Amino acid sequence: MRLAILGAGAVGPAAAVLAASRGHEVALWSPSGAGTRGLGPLLHGEGALAGSWPVRVAATLPEALEGAEAALLAVPAYAFPGLLPRIAAVLPAGVTLLVSPAASLAPLAFDALWASVAGPRRAPVGALATTPCTARRIGPDRVRVIGLRAAVDVAAIPSAAAPEVAALAHTLFGHECPLAPDALQPALANANPIIHAALALANVSRIERGETWPQYGLMTEATCRLMEALAGERAALAAAFGHAVPDLEESLHRASAVPRGPLHEMGAAIQAKGATVNGPASMDTRYVTEDVPYGLAFYTALAEAKGVPMPRTRATITVMEALWGMDLSSNPLLAGLDLHGIGEALRAGYGRAR
């Protein structure tokens, strides 16, 4: 297939390597241009996926989408508010956009924008619970693929298109695609906001001092107790909407293929097998600027609309706002969505032919 990957940080190039290794033609576009600077006709992978594959660098968004049969959006969630309108303005009506990860109901927000441009007969929007792989960018034309996902929950807007979107994601990236009932489930299923926020909070002094620290090796029992407390509130929120989400143990198992067990033991096992990554070494980290507003604060916005108490999640946000000295509760993606009556929009989307 011809795939356009929108985003060229670490995950975008890693997904490009993965898709190209499966025989697909890949175009890679960087919204700022910085991510593709210095990238030639070959993109090199190492780690879990070693080799070199051809990737076409697109200078503009329309150029990236030219001839594409599918597109993957692989940027941090904080880039969504500025980028989704740009994509909606030029995405052909027949091209499915896969949003990975589908944080804060971004696929639904995108569908509302796309409806006014592409009309009622348009492809579904895909909602992936997480990225196809984990990665670190180690050079202009080189990416280290840390791990390939065994399974990624998949939903769609409209919800009935989930099997079609799951088949597309499986064809492109090879992972299993358990079907989710609607795009809210993947938005809640991604474990990163909980794991990353707890790690950042417990290691804030290391982050502030720019120290090198192994994040899985520092999944201590105390840190994991906070993770479990936040996960319990997330599970209750999902249940209030009629959903179930994978627990943290299942999420780590899927991501790193270590046996299920107590969280701190799983972290130690990941560290021992050499699959660990270092935690952030700057206060300007996505673990906070992305995962709190578009993860934890998203949960609490839903909880308020549904009347679900989330005291530990709210307290975590408040403490992190104090530590980081910034607003971590604002989430522009939710501004145009009615969270009190979200069910019909999740089922049918916006302005689609019936």
Tab-separated table of N, CA and C in Angstrom, residues 234-350:
chain	number	residue	atom	x	y	z
A	234	ARG	N	-9.182	5.084	36.516
A	234	ARG	CA	-9.430	5.016	35.070
A	234	ARG	C	-10.374	3.872	34.737
A	235	ALA	N	-10.187	2.721	35.366
A	235	ALA	CA	-11.057	1.569	35.112
A	235	ALA	C	-12.498	1.877	35.500
A	236	ALA	N	-12.688	2.579	36.615
A	236	ALA	CA	-14.038	2.947	37.037
A	236	ALA	C	-14.674	3.920	36.044
A	237	LEU	N	-13.874	4.850	35.534
A	237	LEU	CA	-14.373	5.785	34.529
A	237	LEU	C	-14.791	5.038	33.265
A	238	ALA	N	-13.938	4.130	32.791
A	238	ALA	CA	-14.284	3.348	31.598
A	238	ALA	C	-15.565	2.557	31.817
A	239	ALA	N	-15.708	1.956	32.984
A	239	ALA	CA	-16.901	1.161	33.282
A	239	ALA	C	-18.160	2.017	33.257
A	240	ALA	N	-18.045	3.279	33.690
A	240	ALA	CA	-19.203	4.172	33.672
A	240	ALA	C	-19.702	4.422	32.250
A	241	PHE	N	-18.811	4.283	31.273
A	241	PHE	CA	-19.186	4.423	29.863
A	241	PHE	C	-19.429	3.064	29.198
A	242	GLY	N	-19.454	1.994	29.996
A	242	GLY	CA	-19.712	0.660	29.457
A	242	GLY	C	-18.509	-0.003	28.828
A	243	HIS	N	-17.292	0.439	29.167
A	243	HIS	CA	-16.076	-0.095	28.572
A	243	HIS	C	-15.201	-0.780	29.618
A	244	ALA	N	-14.330	-1.636	29.131
A	244	ALA	CA	-13.251	-2.196	29.943
A	244	ALA	C	-11.944	-1.865	29.243
A	245	VAL	N	-10.912	-1.596	30.016
A	245	VAL	CA	-9.611	-1.275	29.439
A	245	VAL	C	-8.577	-2.256	29.981
A	246	PRO	N	-7.512	-2.538	29.217
A	246	PRO	CA	-6.461	-3.428	29.723
A	246	PRO	C	-5.846	-2.840	30.987
A	247	ASP	N	-5.553	-3.711	31.951
A	247	ASP	CA	-4.869	-3.203	33.140
A	247	ASP	C	-3.414	-2.909	32.795
A	248	LEU	N	-2.704	-2.295	33.741
A	248	LEU	CA	-1.330	-1.894	33.468
A	248	LEU	C	-0.430	-3.090	33.198
A	249	GLU	N	-0.695	-4.191	33.890
A	249	GLU	CA	0.109	-5.393	33.675
A	249	GLU	C	-0.039	-5.892	32.238
A	250	GLU	N	-1.267	-5.892	31.737
A	250	GLU	CA	-1.490	-6.329	30.356
A	250	GLU	C	-0.829	-5.365	29.371
A	251	SER	N	-0.902	-4.077	29.652
A	251	SER	CA	-0.282	-3.091	28.758
A	251	SER	C	1.224	-3.281	28.684
A	252	LEU	N	1.873	-3.512	29.840
A	252	LEU	CA	3.318	-3.747	29.838
A	252	LEU	C	3.660	-5.057	29.150
A	253	HIS	N	2.829	-6.059	29.349
A	253	HIS	CA	3.067	-7.352	28.699
A	253	HIS	C	3.005	-7.204	27.177
A	254	ARG	N	2.000	-6.481	26.701
A	254	ARG	CA	1.875	-6.281	25.258
A	254	ARG	C	3.057	-5.490	24.701
A	255	ALA	N	3.509	-4.505	25.459
A	255	ALA	CA	4.561	-3.617	24.956
A	255	ALA	C	5.935	-4.256	25.007
A	256	SER	N	6.195	-5.087	26.025
A	256	SER	CA	7.562	-5.567	26.244
A	256	SER	C	7.697	-7.083	26.308
A	257	ALA	N	6.574	-7.796	26.207
A	257	ALA	CA	6.589	-9.258	26.157
A	257	ALA	C	7.218	-9.894	27.394
A	258	VAL	N	7.154	-9.212	28.536
A	258	VAL	CA	7.580	-9.849	29.781
A	258	VAL	C	6.362	-10.482	30.433
A	259	PRO	N	6.550	-11.544	31.225
A	259	PRO	CA	5.400	-12.209	31.852
A	259	PRO	C	4.645	-11.254	32.777
A	260	ARG	N	3.337	-11.453	32.855
A	260	ARG	CA	2.537	-10.663	33.782
A	260	ARG	C	2.939	-10.976	35.218
A	261	GLY	N	2.845	-9.984	36.066
A	261	GLY	CA	3.161	-10.131	37.478
A	261	GLY	C	2.987	-8.801	38.157
A	262	PRO	N	3.424	-8.655	39.402
A	262	PRO	CA	3.387	-7.343	40.042
A	262	PRO	C	4.130	-6.318	39.190
A	263	LEU	N	3.610	-5.111	39.142
A	263	LEU	CA	4.165	-4.099	38.244
A	263	LEU	C	5.651	-3.863	38.457
A	264	HIS	N	6.068	-3.753	39.722
A	264	HIS	CA	7.485	-3.464	39.965
A	264	HIS	C	8.372	-4.610	39.504
A	265	GLU	N	7.855	-5.849	39.562
A	265	GLU	CA	8.624	-6.986	39.062
A	265	GLU	C	8.679	-6.979	37.541
A	266	MET	N	7.611	-6.549	36.895
A	266	MET	CA	7.626	-6.451	35.443
A	266	MET	C	8.623	-5.389	34.989
A	267	GLY	N	8.643	-4.258	35.702
A	267	GLY	CA	9.620	-3.229	35.371
A	267	GLY	C	11.046	-3.738	35.496
A	268	ALA	N	11.305	-4.481	36.575
A	268	ALA	CA	12.641	-5.044	36.769
A	268	ALA	C	12.980	-6.039	35.668
A	269	ALA	N	11.984	-6.806	35.214
A	269	ALA	CA	12.218	-7.783	34.152
A	269	ALA	C	12.534	-7.091	32.829
A	270	ILE	N	11.844	-5.987	32.549
A	270	ILE	CA	12.132	-5.230	31.334
A	270	ILE	C	13.550	-4.674	31.394
A	271	GLN	N	13.920	-4.151	32.556
A	271	GLN	CA	15.280	-3.636	32.743
A	271	GLN	C	16.310	-4.736	32.539
A	272	ALA	N	16.037	-5.924	33.093
A	272	ALA	CA	16.999	-7.019	33.038
A	272	ALA	C	17.213	-7.528	31.616
A	273	LYS	N	16.170	-7.482	30.786
A	273	LYS	CA	16.313	-7.984	29.416
A	273	LYS	C	16.921	-6.955	28.471
A	274	GLY	N	17.240	-5.767	28.996
A	274	GLY	CA	17.900	-4.753	28.181
A	274	GLY	C	16.981	-3.954	27.298
A	275	ALA	N	15.670	-4.053	27.545
A	275	ALA	CA	14.710	-3.331	26.711
A	275	ALA	C	14.306	-1.998	27.324
A	276	THR	N	14.977	-1.603	28.389
A	276	THR	CA	14.601	-0.371	29.056
A	276	THR	C	15.026	0.853	28.264
A	277	VAL	N	14.445	1.981	28.615
A	277	VAL	CA	14.850	3.277	28.058
A	277	VAL	C	15.071	4.220	29.234
A	278	ASN	N	15.858	5.242	28.998
A	278	ASN	CA	16.078	6.235	30.043
A	278	ASN	C	14.861	7.142	30.171
A	279	GLY	N	14.604	7.566	31.405
A	279	GLY	CA	13.526	8.506	31.638
A	279	GLY	C	13.903	9.892	31.149
A	280	PRO	N	12.961	10.821	31.131
A	280	PRO	CA	13.236	12.176	30.640
A	280	PRO	C	14.277	12.881	31.499
A	281	ALA	N	15.035	13.755	30.864
A	281	ALA	CA	16.093	14.498	31.546
A	281	ALA	C	15.906	15.996	31.391
A	282	SER	N	14.671	16.413	31.124
A	282	SER	CA	14.341	17.825	31.002
A	282	SER	C	12.920	18.024	31.496
A	283	MET	N	12.667	19.143	32.148
A	283	MET	CA	11.314	19.436	32.624
A	283	MET	C	10.340	19.614	31.463
A	284	ASP	N	10.854	19.944	30.292
A	284	ASP	CA	10.025	20.045	29.091
A	284	ASP	C	9.914	18.662	28.463
A	285	THR	N	9.169	17.797	29.121
A	285	THR	CA	9.052	16.412	28.681
A	285	THR	C	7.617	16.081	28.321
A	286	ARG	N	7.454	15.283	27.281
A	286	ARG	CA	6.124	14.832	26.875
A	286	ARG	C	5.432	14.040	27.965
A	287	TYR	N	6.202	13.430	28.862
A	287	TYR	CA	5.590	12.691	29.965
A	287	TYR	C	4.672	13.592	30.784
A	288	VAL	N	4.938	14.896	30.723
A	288	VAL	CA	4.126	15.868	31.467
A	288	VAL	C	3.296	16.723	30.515
A	289	THR	N	3.947	17.365	29.531
A	289	THR	CA	3.249	18.309	28.667
A	289	THR	C	2.232	17.644	27.744
A	290	GLU	N	2.384	16.359	27.482
A	290	GLU	CA	1.411	15.613	26.676
A	290	GLU	C	0.523	14.741	27.548
A	291	ASP	N	1.133	13.922	28.384
A	291	ASP	CA	0.378	12.878	29.068
A	291	ASP	C	-0.506	13.382	30.201
A	292	VAL	N	-0.228	14.571	30.720
A	292	VAL	CA	-1.119	15.104	31.752
A	292	VAL	C	-2.320	15.827	31.125
A	293	PRO	N	-2.131	16.850	30.272
A	293	PRO	CA	-3.317	17.512	29.699
A	293	PRO	C	-4.179	16.591	28.828
A	294	TYR	N	-3.524	15.747	28.013
A	294	TYR	CA	-4.271	14.945	27.056
A	294	TYR	C	-4.501	13.512	27.543
A	295	GLY	N	-4.085	13.242	28.769
A	295	GLY	CA	-4.322	11.946	29.393
A	295	GLY	C	-5.091	12.119	30.686
A	296	LEU	N	-4.382	12.453	31.762
A	296	LEU	CA	-5.023	12.540	33.071
A	296	LEU	C	-6.116	13.607	33.101
A	297	ALA	N	-5.864	14.796	32.544
A	297	ALA	CA	-6.878	15.846	32.555
A	297	ALA	C	-8.056	15.497	31.645
A	298	PHE	N	-7.794	14.757	30.603
A	298	PHE	CA	-8.884	14.243	29.764
A	298	PHE	C	-9.777	13.315	30.580
A	299	TYR	N	-9.167	12.433	31.377
A	299	TYR	CA	-9.965	11.552	32.225
A	299	TYR	C	-10.866	12.362	33.149
A	300	THR	N	-10.303	13.379	33.790
A	300	THR	CA	-11.094	14.121	34.769
A	300	THR	C	-12.205	14.933	34.100
A	301	ALA	N	-11.990	15.402	32.869
A	301	ALA	CA	-13.058	16.098	32.147
A	301	ALA	C	-14.210	15.144	31.861
A	302	LEU	N	-13.891	13.940	31.411
A	302	LEU	CA	-14.924	12.927	31.202
A	302	LEU	C	-15.624	12.581	32.512
A	303	ALA	N	-14.837	12.448	33.567
A	303	ALA	CA	-15.390	12.073	34.863
A	303	ALA	C	-16.371	13.122	35.363
A	304	GLU	N	-16.037	14.389	35.168
A	304	GLU	CA	-16.939	15.450	35.599
A	304	GLU	C	-18.254	15.382	34.838
A	305	ALA	N	-18.169	15.124	33.529
A	305	ALA	CA	-19.384	15.034	32.725
A	305	ALA	C	-20.237	13.834	33.117
A	306	LYS	N	-19.607	12.779	33.590
A	306	LYS	CA	-20.314	11.540	33.911
A	306	LYS	C	-20.606	11.401	35.402
A	307	GLY	N	-20.061	12.279	36.220
A	307	GLY	CA	-20.275	12.191	37.656
A	307	GLY	C	-19.489	11.083	38.320
A	308	VAL	N	-18.282	10.820	37.829
A	308	VAL	CA	-17.426	9.768	38.386
A	308	VAL	C	-16.323	10.418	39.221
A	309	PRO	N	-16.160	10.047	40.479
A	309	PRO	CA	-15.095	10.649	41.293
A	309	PRO	C	-13.718	10.109	40.908
A	310	MET	N	-12.747	11.007	40.775
A	310	MET	CA	-11.362	10.630	40.493
A	310	MET	C	-10.422	11.452	41.374
A	311	PRO	N	-10.500	11.304	42.696
A	311	PRO	CA	-9.736	12.192	43.587
A	311	PRO	C	-8.228	12.054	43.451
A	312	ARG	N	-7.718	10.840	43.269
A	312	ARG	CA	-6.268	10.669	43.169
A	312	ARG	C	-5.735	11.231	41.849
A	313	THR	N	-6.502	11.056	40.794
A	313	THR	CA	-6.085	11.614	39.505
A	313	THR	C	-6.072	13.138	39.562
A	314	ARG	N	-7.108	13.720	40.137
A	314	ARG	CA	-7.154	15.179	40.271
A	314	ARG	C	-6.001	15.676	41.136
A	315	ALA	N	-5.723	14.966	42.225
A	315	ALA	CA	-4.630	15.382	43.117
A	315	ALA	C	-3.284	15.300	42.410
A	316	THR	N	-3.088	14.264	41.600
A	316	THR	CA	-1.838	14.123	40.857
A	316	THR	C	-1.644	15.294	39.901
A	317	ILE	N	-2.718	15.682	39.197
A	317	ILE	CA	-2.627	16.824	38.288
A	317	ILE	C	-2.271	18.084	39.060
A	318	THR	N	-2.924	18.294	40.197
A	318	THR	CA	-2.689	19.499	40.989
A	318	THR	C	-1.253	19.574	41.477
A	319	VAL	N	-0.731	18.460	41.980
A	319	VAL	CA	0.650	18.441	42.467
A	319	VAL	C	1.628	18.682	41.318
A	320	MET	N	1.376	18.068	40.174
A	320	MET	CA	2.288	18.247	39.046
A	320	MET	C	2.236	19.667	38.501
A	321	GLU	N	1.058	20.303	38.542
A	321	GLU	CA	0.978	21.706	38.140
A	321	GLU	C	1.834	22.579	39.063
A	322	ALA	N	1.836	22.256	40.358
A	322	ALA	CA	2.658	23.015	41.294
A	322	ALA	C	4.145	22.785	41.047
A	323	LEU	N	4.522	21.532	40.822
A	323	LEU	CA	5.932	21.210	40.596
A	323	LEU	C	6.443	21.809	39.295
A	324	TRP	N	5.641	21.744	38.247
A	324	TRP	CA	6.094	22.223	36.932
A	324	TRP	C	5.807	23.709	36.737
A	325	GLY	N	4.991	24.301	37.611
A	325	GLY	CA	4.707	25.728	37.514
A	325	GLY	C	3.970	26.116	36.255
A	326	MET	N	3.035	25.273	35.822
A	326	MET	CA	2.312	25.554	34.592
A	326	MET	C	0.936	24.905	34.635
A	327	ASP	N	0.050	25.397	33.778
A	327	ASP	CA	-1.295	24.830	33.642
A	327	ASP	C	-1.200	23.517	32.876
A	328	LEU	N	-1.643	22.440	33.497
A	328	LEU	CA	-1.645	21.131	32.848
A	328	LEU	C	-3.055	20.583	32.676
A	329	SER	N	-4.063	21.427	32.865
A	329	SER	CA	-5.452	20.980	32.805
A	329	SER	C	-6.155	21.369	31.508
A	330	SER	N	-5.636	22.368	30.788
A	330	SER	CA	-6.302	22.838	29.572
A	330	SER	C	-6.149	21.824	28.447
A	331	ASN	N	-7.240	21.593	27.723
A	331	ASN	CA	-7.246	20.605	26.650
A	331	ASN	C	-8.125	21.126	25.513
A	332	PRO	N	-7.535	21.810	24.516
A	332	PRO	CA	-8.342	22.413	23.447
A	332	PRO	C	-9.126	21.409	22.613
A	333	LEU	N	-8.706	20.152	22.574
A	333	LEU	CA	-9.412	19.156	21.761
A	333	LEU	C	-10.852	18.967	22.213
A	334	LEU	N	-11.119	19.211	23.490
A	334	LEU	CA	-12.448	18.944	24.035
A	334	LEU	C	-13.402	20.120	23.854
A	335	ALA	N	-12.877	21.257	23.384
A	335	ALA	CA	-13.684	22.472	23.344
A	335	ALA	C	-14.937	22.313	22.479
A	336	GLY	N	-14.830	21.592	21.369
A	336	GLY	CA	-15.967	21.458	20.468
A	336	GLY	C	-16.785	20.201	20.657
A	337	LEU	N	-16.513	19.436	21.712
A	337	LEU	CA	-17.207	18.163	21.926
A	337	LEU	C	-18.133	18.266	23.128
A	338	ASP	N	-19.334	17.721	22.980
A	338	ASP	CA	-20.282	17.655	24.088
A	338	ASP	C	-20.056	16.341	24.826
A	339	LEU	N	-19.316	16.393	25.907
A	339	LEU	CA	-18.974	15.171	26.633
A	339	LEU	C	-20.171	14.563	27.338
A	340	HIS	N	-21.222	15.344	27.565
A	340	HIS	CA	-22.404	14.799	28.221
A	340	HIS	C	-23.206	13.902	27.276
A	341	GLY	N	-23.133	14.171	25.973
A	341	GLY	CA	-23.899	13.379	25.009
A	341	GLY	C	-23.006	12.790	23.948
A	342	ILE	N	-21.909	12.195	24.372
A	342	ILE	CA	-20.877	11.762	23.435
A	342	ILE	C	-21.225	10.472	22.694
A	343	GLY	N	-22.167	9.697	23.217
A	343	GLY	CA	-22.419	8.361	22.682
A	343	GLY	C	-22.790	8.331	21.218
A	344	GLU	N	-23.726	9.169	20.782
A	344	GLU	CA	-24.173	9.155	19.393
A	344	GLU	C	-23.059	9.594	18.451
A	345	ALA	N	-22.273	10.588	18.854
A	345	ALA	CA	-21.163	11.032	18.009
A	345	ALA	C	-20.134	9.928	17.847
A	346	LEU	N	-19.845	9.179	18.912
A	346	LEU	CA	-18.901	8.072	18.817
A	346	LEU	C	-19.425	6.986	17.881
A	347	ARG	N	-20.720	6.783	17.899
A	347	ARG	CA	-21.299	5.731	17.055
A	347	ARG	C	-21.319	6.130	15.575
A	348	ALA	N	-21.767	7.339	15.293
A	348	ALA	CA	-22.046	7.720	13.904
A	348	ALA	C	-21.066	8.733	13.333
A	349	GLY	N	-20.302	9.425	14.165
A	349	GLY	CA	-19.457	10.494	13.678
A	349	GLY	C	-20.278	11.742	13.412
A	350	TYR	N	-19.687	12.655	12.641
A	350	TYR	CA	-20.339	13.929	12.362
A	350	TYR	C	-20.623	14.075	10.872
